[in-house]
Coordinates of C-alpha atoms in Angstrom, one line a residue:
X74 CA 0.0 0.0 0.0
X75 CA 1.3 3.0 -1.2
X76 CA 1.7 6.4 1.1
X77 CA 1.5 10.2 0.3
X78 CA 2.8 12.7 3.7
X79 CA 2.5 16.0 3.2
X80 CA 4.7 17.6 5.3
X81 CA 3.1 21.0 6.3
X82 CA 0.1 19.1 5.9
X83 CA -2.2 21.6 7.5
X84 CA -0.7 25.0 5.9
X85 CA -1.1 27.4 2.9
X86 CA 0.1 24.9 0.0
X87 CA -1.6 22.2 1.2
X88 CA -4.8 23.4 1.7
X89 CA -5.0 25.5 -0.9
X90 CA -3.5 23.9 -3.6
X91 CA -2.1 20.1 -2.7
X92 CA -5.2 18.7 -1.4
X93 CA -7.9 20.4 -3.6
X94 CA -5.6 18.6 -6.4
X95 CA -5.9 14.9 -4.5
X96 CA -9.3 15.7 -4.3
X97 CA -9.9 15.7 -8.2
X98 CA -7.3 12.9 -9.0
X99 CA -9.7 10.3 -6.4
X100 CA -12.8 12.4 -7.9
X101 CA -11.7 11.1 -11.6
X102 CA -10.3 7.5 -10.4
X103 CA -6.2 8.7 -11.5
X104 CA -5.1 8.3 -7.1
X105 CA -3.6 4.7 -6.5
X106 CA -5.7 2.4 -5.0
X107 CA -5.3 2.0 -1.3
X108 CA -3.3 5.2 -1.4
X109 CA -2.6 6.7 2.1
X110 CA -2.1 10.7 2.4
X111 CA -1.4 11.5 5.7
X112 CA -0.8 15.1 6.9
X113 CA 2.3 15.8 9.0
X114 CA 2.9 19.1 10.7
X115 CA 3.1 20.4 14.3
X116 CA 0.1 21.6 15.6
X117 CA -1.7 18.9 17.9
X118 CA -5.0 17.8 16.7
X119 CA -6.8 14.7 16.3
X120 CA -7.3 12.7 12.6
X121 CA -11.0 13.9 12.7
X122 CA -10.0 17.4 13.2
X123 CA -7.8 17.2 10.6
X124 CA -10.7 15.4 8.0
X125 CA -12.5 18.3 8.9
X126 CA -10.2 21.6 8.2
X127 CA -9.4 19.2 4.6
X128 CA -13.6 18.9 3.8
X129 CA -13.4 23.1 4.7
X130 CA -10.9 23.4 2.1
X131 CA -11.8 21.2 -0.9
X132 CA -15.8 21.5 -0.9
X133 CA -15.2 24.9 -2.2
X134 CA -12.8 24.8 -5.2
X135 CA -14.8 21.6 -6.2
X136 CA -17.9 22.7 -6.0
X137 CA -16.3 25.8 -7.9
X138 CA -15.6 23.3 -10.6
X139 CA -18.7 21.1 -10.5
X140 CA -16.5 18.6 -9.4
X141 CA -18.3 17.7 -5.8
X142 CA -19.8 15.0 -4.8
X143 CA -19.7 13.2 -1.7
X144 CA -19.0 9.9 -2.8
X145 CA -15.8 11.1 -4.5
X146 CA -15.1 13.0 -1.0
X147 CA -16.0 9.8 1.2
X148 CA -13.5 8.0 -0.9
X149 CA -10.9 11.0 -0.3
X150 CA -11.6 11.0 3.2
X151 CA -10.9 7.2 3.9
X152 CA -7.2 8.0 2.5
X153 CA -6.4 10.7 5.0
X154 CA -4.8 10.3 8.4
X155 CA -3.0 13.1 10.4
X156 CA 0.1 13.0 12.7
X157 CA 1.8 15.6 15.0
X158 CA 5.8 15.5 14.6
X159 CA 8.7 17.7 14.8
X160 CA 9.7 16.6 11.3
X161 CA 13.6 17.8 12.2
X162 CA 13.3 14.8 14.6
X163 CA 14.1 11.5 13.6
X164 CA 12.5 9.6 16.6
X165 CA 9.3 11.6 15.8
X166 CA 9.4 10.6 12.7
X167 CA 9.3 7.0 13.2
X168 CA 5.8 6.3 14.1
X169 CA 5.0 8.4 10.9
X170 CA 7.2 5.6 8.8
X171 CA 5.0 3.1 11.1
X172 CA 1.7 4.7 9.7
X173 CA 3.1 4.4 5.9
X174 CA 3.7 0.6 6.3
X175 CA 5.9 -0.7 3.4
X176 CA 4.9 0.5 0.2
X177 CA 6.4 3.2 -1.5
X178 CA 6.3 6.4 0.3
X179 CA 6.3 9.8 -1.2
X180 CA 7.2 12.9 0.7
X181 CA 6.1 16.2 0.1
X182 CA 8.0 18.7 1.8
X183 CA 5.3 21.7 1.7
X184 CA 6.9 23.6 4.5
X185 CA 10.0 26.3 4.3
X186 CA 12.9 25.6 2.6
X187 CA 15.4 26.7 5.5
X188 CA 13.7 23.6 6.9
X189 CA 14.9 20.8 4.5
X190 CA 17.9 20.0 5.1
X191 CA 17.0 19.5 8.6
X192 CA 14.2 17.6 7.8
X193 CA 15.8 15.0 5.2
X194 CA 18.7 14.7 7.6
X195 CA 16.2 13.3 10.1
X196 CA 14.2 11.4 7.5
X197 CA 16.9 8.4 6.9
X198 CA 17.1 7.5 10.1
X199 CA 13.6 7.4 10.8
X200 CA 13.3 5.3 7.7
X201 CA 11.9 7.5 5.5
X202 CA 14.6 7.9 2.6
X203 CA 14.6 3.6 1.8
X204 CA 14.7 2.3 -2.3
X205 CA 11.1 2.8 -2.0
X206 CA 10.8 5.9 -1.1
X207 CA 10.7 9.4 -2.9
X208 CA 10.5 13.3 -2.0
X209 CA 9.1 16.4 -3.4
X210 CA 10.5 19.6 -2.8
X211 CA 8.8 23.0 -3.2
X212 CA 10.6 26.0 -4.8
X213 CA 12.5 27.9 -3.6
X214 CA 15.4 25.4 -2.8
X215 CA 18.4 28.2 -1.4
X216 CA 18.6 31.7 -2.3
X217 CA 21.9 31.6 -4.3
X218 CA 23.7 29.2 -5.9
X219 CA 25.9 28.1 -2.8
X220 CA 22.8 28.5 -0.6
X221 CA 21.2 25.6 -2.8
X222 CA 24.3 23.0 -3.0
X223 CA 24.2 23.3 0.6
X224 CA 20.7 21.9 1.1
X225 CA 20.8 19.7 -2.2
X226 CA 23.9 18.4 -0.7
X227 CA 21.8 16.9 2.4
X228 CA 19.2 16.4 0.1
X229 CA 22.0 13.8 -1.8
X230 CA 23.1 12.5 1.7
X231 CA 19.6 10.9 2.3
X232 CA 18.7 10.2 -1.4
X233 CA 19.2 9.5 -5.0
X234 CA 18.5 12.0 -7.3
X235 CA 16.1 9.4 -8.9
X236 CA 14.1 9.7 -6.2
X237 CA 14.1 13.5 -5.8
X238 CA 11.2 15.4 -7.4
X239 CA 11.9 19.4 -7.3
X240 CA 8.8 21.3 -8.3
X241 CA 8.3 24.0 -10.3
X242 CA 4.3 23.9 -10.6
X243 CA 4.5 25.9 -14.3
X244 CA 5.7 22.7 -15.9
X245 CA 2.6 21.2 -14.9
X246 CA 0.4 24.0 -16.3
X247 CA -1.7 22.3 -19.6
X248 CA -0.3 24.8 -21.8
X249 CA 3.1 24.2 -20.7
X250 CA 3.2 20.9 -21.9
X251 CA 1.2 21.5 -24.9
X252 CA 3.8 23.3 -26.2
X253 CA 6.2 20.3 -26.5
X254 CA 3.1 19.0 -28.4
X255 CA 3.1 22.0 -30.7
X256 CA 7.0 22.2 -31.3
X257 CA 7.9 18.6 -31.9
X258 CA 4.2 16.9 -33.2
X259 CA 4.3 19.5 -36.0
X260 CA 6.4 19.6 -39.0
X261 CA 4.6 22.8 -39.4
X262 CA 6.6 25.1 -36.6
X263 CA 9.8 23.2 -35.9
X264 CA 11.1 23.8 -38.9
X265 CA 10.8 27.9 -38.6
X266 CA 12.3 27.2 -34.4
X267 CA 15.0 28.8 -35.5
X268 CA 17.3 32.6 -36.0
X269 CA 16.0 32.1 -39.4
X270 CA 12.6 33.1 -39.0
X271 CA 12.1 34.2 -35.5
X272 CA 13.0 37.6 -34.5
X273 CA 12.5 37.7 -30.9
X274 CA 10.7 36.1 -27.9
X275 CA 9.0 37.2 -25.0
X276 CA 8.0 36.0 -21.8
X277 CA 5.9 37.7 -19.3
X278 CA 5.0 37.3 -15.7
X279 CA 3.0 40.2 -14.5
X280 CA 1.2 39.9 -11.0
X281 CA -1.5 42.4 -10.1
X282 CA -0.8 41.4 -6.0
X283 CA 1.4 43.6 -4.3
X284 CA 4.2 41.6 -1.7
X285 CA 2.2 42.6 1.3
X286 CA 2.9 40.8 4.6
X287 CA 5.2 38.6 2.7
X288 CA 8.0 41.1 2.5
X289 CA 10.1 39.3 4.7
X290 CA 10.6 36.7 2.2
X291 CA 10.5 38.7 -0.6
X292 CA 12.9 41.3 0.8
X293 CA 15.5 38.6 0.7
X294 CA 14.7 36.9 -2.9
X295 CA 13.1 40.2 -5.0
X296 CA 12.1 39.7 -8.1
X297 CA 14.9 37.8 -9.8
X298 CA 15.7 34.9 -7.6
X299 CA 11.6 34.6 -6.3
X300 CA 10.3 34.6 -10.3
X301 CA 13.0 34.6 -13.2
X302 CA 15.4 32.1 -11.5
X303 CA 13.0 29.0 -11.9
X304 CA 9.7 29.8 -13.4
X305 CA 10.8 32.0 -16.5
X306 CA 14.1 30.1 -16.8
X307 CA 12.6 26.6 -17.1
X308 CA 9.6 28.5 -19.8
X309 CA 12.6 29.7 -21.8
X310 CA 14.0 26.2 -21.8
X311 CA 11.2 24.7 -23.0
X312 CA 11.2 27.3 -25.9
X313 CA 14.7 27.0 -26.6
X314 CA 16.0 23.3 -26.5
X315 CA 16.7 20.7 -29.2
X316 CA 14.3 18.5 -30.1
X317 CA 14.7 15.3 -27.4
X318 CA 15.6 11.6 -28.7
X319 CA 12.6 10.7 -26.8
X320 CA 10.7 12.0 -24.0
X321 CA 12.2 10.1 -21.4
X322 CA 12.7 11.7 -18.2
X323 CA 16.8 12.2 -19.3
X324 CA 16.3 13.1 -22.2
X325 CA 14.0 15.8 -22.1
X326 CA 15.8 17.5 -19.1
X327 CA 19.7 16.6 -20.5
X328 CA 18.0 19.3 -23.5
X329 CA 17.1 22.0 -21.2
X330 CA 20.3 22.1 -19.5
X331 CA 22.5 22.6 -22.9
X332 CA 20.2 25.3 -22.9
X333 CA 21.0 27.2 -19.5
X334 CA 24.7 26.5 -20.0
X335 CA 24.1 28.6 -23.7
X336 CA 22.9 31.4 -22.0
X337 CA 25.4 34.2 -22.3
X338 CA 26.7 35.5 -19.2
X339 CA 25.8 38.8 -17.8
X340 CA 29.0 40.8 -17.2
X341 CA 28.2 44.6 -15.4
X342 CA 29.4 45.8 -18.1
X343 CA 26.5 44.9 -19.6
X344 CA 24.2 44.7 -17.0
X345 CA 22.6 48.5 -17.6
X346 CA 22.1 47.7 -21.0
X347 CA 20.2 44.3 -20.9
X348 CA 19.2 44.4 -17.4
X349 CA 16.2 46.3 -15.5
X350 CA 15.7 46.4 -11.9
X351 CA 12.2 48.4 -10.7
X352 CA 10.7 48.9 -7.7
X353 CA 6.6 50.1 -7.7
X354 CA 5.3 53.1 -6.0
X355 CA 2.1 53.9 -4.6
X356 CA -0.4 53.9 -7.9
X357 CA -3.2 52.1 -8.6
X358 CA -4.4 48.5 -9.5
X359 CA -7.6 47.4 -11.2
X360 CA -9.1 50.6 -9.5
X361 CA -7.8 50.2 -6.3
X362 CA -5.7 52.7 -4.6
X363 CA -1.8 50.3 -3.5
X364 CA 0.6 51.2 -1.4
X365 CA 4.0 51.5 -2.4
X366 CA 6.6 48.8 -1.8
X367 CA 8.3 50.8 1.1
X368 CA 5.3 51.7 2.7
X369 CA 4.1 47.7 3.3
X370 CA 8.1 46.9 4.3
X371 CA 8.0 50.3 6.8
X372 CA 11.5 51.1 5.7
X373 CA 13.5 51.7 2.8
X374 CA 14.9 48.6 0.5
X375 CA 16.5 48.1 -2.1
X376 CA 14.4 44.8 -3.5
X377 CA 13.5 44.8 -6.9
X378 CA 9.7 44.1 -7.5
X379 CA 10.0 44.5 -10.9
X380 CA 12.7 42.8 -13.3
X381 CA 13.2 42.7 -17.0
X382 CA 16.4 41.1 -18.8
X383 CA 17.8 40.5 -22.2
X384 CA 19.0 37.1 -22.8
X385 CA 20.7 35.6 -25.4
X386 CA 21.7 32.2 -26.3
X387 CA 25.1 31.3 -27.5
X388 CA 24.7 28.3 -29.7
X389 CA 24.0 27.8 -33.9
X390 CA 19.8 27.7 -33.3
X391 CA 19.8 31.2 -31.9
X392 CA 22.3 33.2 -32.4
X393 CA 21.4 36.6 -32.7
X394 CA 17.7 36.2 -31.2
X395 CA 16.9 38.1 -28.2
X396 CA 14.8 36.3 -25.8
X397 CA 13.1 39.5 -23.3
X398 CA 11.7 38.0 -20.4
X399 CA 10.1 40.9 -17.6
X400 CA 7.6 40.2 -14.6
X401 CA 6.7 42.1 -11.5
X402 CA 4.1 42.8 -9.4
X403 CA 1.5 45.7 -9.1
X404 CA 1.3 45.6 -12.8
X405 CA -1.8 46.4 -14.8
X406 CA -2.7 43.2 -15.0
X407 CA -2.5 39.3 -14.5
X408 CA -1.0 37.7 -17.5
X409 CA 1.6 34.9 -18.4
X410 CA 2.6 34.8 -21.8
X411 CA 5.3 33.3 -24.2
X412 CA 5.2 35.2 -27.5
X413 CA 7.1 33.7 -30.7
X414 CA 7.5 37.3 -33.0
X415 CA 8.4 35.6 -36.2
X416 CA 10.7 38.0 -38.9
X417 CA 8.4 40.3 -41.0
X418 CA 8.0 38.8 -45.1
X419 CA 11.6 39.7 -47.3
X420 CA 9.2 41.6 -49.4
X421 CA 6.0 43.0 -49.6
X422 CA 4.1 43.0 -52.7
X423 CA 1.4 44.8 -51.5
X424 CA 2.6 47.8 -50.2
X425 CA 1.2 50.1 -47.5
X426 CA -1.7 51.9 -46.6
X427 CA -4.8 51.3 -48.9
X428 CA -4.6 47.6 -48.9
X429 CA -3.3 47.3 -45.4
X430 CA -0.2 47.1 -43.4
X431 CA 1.5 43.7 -43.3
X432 CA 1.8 42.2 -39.4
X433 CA 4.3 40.0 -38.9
X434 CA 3.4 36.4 -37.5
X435 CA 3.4 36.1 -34.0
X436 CA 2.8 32.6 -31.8
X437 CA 1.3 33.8 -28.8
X438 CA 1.3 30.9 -25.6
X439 CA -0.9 32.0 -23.2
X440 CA -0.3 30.5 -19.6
X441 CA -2.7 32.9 -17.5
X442 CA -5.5 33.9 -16.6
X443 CA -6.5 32.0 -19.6
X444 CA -4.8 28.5 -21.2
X445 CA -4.2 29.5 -24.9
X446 CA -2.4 29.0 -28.3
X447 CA -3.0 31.8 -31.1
X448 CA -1.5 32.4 -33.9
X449 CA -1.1 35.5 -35.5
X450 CA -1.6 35.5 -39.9
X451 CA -2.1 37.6 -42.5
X452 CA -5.1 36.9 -44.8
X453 CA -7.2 38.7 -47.6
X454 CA -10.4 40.8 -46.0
X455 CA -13.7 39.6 -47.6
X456 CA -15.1 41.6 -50.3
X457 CA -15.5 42.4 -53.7
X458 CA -12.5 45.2 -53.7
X459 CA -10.7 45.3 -56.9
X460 CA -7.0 46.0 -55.2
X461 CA -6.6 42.9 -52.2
X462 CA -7.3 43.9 -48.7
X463 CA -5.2 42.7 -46.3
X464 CA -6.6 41.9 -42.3
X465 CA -4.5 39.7 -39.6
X466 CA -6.7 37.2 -37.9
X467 CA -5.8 35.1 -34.9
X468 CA -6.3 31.7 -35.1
X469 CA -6.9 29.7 -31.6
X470 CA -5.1 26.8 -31.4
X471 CA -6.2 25.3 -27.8
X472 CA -6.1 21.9 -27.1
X473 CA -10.0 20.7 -26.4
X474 CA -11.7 22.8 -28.2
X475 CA -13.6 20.0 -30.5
X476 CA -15.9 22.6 -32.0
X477 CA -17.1 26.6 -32.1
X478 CA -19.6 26.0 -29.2
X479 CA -17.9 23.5 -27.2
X480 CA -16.9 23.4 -23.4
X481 CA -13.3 23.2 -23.0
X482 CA -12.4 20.7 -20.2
X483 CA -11.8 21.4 -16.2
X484 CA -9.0 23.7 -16.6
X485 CA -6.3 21.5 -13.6
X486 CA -4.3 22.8 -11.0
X487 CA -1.1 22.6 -12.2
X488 CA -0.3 19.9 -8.8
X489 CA -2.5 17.5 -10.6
X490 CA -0.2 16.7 -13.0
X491 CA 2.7 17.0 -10.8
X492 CA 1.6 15.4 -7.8
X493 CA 0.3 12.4 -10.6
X494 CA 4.0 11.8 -12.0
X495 CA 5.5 12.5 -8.4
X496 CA 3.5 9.0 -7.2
X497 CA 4.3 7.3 -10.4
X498 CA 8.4 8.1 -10.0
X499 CA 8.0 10.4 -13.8
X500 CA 10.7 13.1 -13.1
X501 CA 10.4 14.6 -17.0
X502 CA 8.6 17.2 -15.3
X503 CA 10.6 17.8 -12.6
X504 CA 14.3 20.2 -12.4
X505 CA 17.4 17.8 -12.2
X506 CA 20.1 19.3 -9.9
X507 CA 22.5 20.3 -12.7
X508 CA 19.3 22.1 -14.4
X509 CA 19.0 24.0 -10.6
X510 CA 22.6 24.8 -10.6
X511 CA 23.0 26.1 -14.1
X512 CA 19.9 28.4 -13.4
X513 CA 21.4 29.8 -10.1
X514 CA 24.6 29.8 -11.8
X515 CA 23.4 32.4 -14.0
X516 CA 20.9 34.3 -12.0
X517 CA 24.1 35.1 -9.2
X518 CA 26.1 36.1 -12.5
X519 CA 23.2 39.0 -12.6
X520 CA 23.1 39.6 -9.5
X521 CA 27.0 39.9 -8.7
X522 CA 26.7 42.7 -12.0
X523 CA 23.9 44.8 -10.4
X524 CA 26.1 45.0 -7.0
X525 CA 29.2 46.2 -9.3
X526 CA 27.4 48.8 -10.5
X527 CA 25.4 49.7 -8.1
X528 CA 21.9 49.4 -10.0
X529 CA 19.4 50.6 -7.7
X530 CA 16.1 49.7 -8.6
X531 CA 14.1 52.6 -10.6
X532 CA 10.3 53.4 -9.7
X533 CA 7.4 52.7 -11.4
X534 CA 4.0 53.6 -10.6
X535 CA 1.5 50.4 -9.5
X536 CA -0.8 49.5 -11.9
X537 CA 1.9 50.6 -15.0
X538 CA 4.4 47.9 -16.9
X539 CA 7.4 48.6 -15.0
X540 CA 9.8 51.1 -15.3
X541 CA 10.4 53.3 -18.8
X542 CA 13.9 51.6 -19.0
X543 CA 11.9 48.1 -19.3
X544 CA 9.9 49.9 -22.8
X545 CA 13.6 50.9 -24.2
X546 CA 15.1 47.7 -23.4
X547 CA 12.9 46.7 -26.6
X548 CA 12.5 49.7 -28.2
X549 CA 16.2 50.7 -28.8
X550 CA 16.4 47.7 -30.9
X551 CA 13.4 48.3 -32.9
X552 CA 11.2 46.2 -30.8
X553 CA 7.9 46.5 -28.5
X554 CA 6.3 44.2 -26.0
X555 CA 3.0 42.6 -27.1
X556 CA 0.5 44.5 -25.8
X557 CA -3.2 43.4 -25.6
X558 CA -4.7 46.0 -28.2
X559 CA -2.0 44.9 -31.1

């Protein structure tokens, strides 16, 4: 009998976003059977209690989703158990391996990361770290590149890295993977993946949320380490790499790494040029007045809230594209987006004006607040004009969308898939610790420029895209950020 402990069982992640996601795996018959998830945290309460705060939790989302019904939650509710520990103590930890039995156990670690190392330290002892056994470990893992090898070295004491899982919960976003689909299912795009016909690419993470009472963490990450570091590096992987072999677990992952170790380093003498650091003042969001940065920490800082860089990748697929990656928060709004700009036509035969200006192509991934593909084309405007008309249309290319009128399916949590492939010992999802290092690697590179020249953050009012220096990182080389009215 297999076992699930989520370690932090009864906080934030959990509630909010692990067990909603267990919830709809048992609701559509995908969990094990005879799983076992048991929640592990500190706070002293009783199984039923425990039962209780999960029911408060779930009913909502699923009901949310249509998704509830209480046979699906009886069955849900026969998995869980609940057990008090100090996980940094392997003698409190044993009656928790007792409770598991001998299946294969999977550990979440859903608690803060300056708790790991203690907590897999105490885990081998205690039994937890056997052949059978594997472990999940939420982002952030350090804050720095030396910060991470220290707890990924404990992390190495107590297992193999087969059996480690690190999470980044965008590769389990539909989209995400549908774009694997789209590059190498399609003789249609792969063959234009290239500096030959792609100009540029963008990717965008803009948050409307301000940091609020979680300035204490975000005052030591910022922008760059909390955001770019994993989430936009592992996007721009999956844009970037060689086609795999296969999609085995390796293979897929040994790609993305040829990609991080391509990515040109960031010297300061560069780093004003393709580098912007921002920080937002008081403004407003979706009609509501926000406080500025400084004014939630109570005292000045130096944290960037805002962050857009240039990179570019060093190897013969493309050299001399510009991939512009920027994300923030207190931005106008919510949107995560990978756009393909494709190079404009050698030559128009049409010309300009009367029969309409010629748009380049443009691939536009859409991640949030909606899961979408469009693509960008130029076509002839109906009518019985005697000189062609030109219009672009956008053409949707969403999985699930059978017909015009049909329902697309339950949109997941991102955990579903993840938590899914964690149980099943799939790690092609999942960042391998040389992908980890590369990515700090080259995130402290930036960093280590902005101290050696001093870049201070520049304002930018809340509810605007960031500072004007984020507008001329693009525009002094001809270029714009898509924008929702193009």
């Amino acid at each position: 009998m297999a076992a699930l402990i989520l370690f932090g069982g009864g906080g934030d992640l959990a509630m909010r976003m692990l067990l909603p996601s267990l919830y709809f795996l048992d609701h559509d018959g995908l969990l094990p059977e005879g799983l076992k998830i048991i929640g592990a945290a500190r706070s002293h309460e009783t199984r039923e209690d425990y039962v209780a705060k999960v029911h408060e939790a779930v009913k909502p989302r699923a009901e949310a989703d249509d998704a509830w019904d209480e046979a699906s939650w009886a069955r849900m509710a026969a998995r869980l158990d609940y057990l008090a520990v100090d996980a940094t103590d392997p003698e409190s930890l044993k009656p928790l391996k007792a409770r598991c039995g001998d299946g294969d156990v999977t550990s979440f670690l859903a608690v803060s990361p300056s708790l790991y190392d203690r907590i897999v330290t105490a885990m081998k002892p205690a039994g937890l770290a056997e052949k059978n056994c594997r472990i999940a470990l939420e982002k952030p893992v350090g804050h720095d590149l030396t910060s991470f090898l220290e707890i990924d070295d404990a992390v190495a004491r107590a297992f193999d890295e087969r059996q480690v899982f690190r999470i980044d919960h965008y590769l389990g976003k539909e989209t995400v993977q549908n774009l694997i689909a789209l590059r190498f299912g399609n003789t249609i795009f792969e063959p234009l993946w290239n500096n030959l016909t792609v100009d540029h690419v963008q990717i965008t993470v803009g948050e409307t949320v301000g940091v609020g009472d979680r300035w204490p963490y975000y005052d030591e990450y910022g922008a760059l380490r909390d955001m770019l570091q994993n989430h936009m590096l592992q996007l721009l992987c999956l844009v970037a790499m060689e086609p795999p072999s296969d999609l085995d677990p390796d293979s897929v992952r040994n790609e993305k790494v040829k990609v991080l170790r391509s990515l040109r380093p960031i010297t300061p003498e560069e780093a004003e040029r393709v580098t912007v650091r921002g920080q937002y003042v008081a403004g407003q969001v979706e009609g509501q007045l926000a406080k500025a940065y400084e004014q939630e920490r109570g005292q000045p800082s130096e944290t960037e809230t805002f962050v857009a860089i240039r990179a570019d990748i060093d190897n013969w697929r493309w050299a001399g594209v510009p991939f512009f990656m920027r994300t923030g928060k207190r931005l106008p709004e919510k949107r995560t987006e990978i756009v393909i700009q494709f190079k404009p036509v050698p030559h128009s035969i049409f010309g300009h004006g009367e029969r309409g200006d010629i748009y380049d192509n443009r691939l536009v991934i859409e991640l949030q607040p909606e899961e979408d593909i469009s693509l960008s084309v130029m076509n002839k405007k109906p009518g019985l004009d005697q000189r062609m008309q030109l219009q672009p249309i956008k053409m949707s290319l969403s999985w699930g969308q059978d017909g015009k009128d049909a329902a697309p399916p339950r949109r997941r949590i991102a955990y579903e898939r993840l938590l899914l492939d964690a149980l099943k010992g799939d790690s092609t999802l999942f960042v391998r610790r040389d992908e980890a290092e590369q990515a700090w690697k080259w995130v402290d590179e930036v960093s280590e420029a902005w101290d050696c020249r001093d870049c201070k953050p520049l304002d930018y009012v809340a509810g605007t895209w960031g500072p004007e220096a984020a507008d001329l990182l693009l525009s002094r080389t001809g270029r714009k950020w898509n924008t929702r009215d193009e």
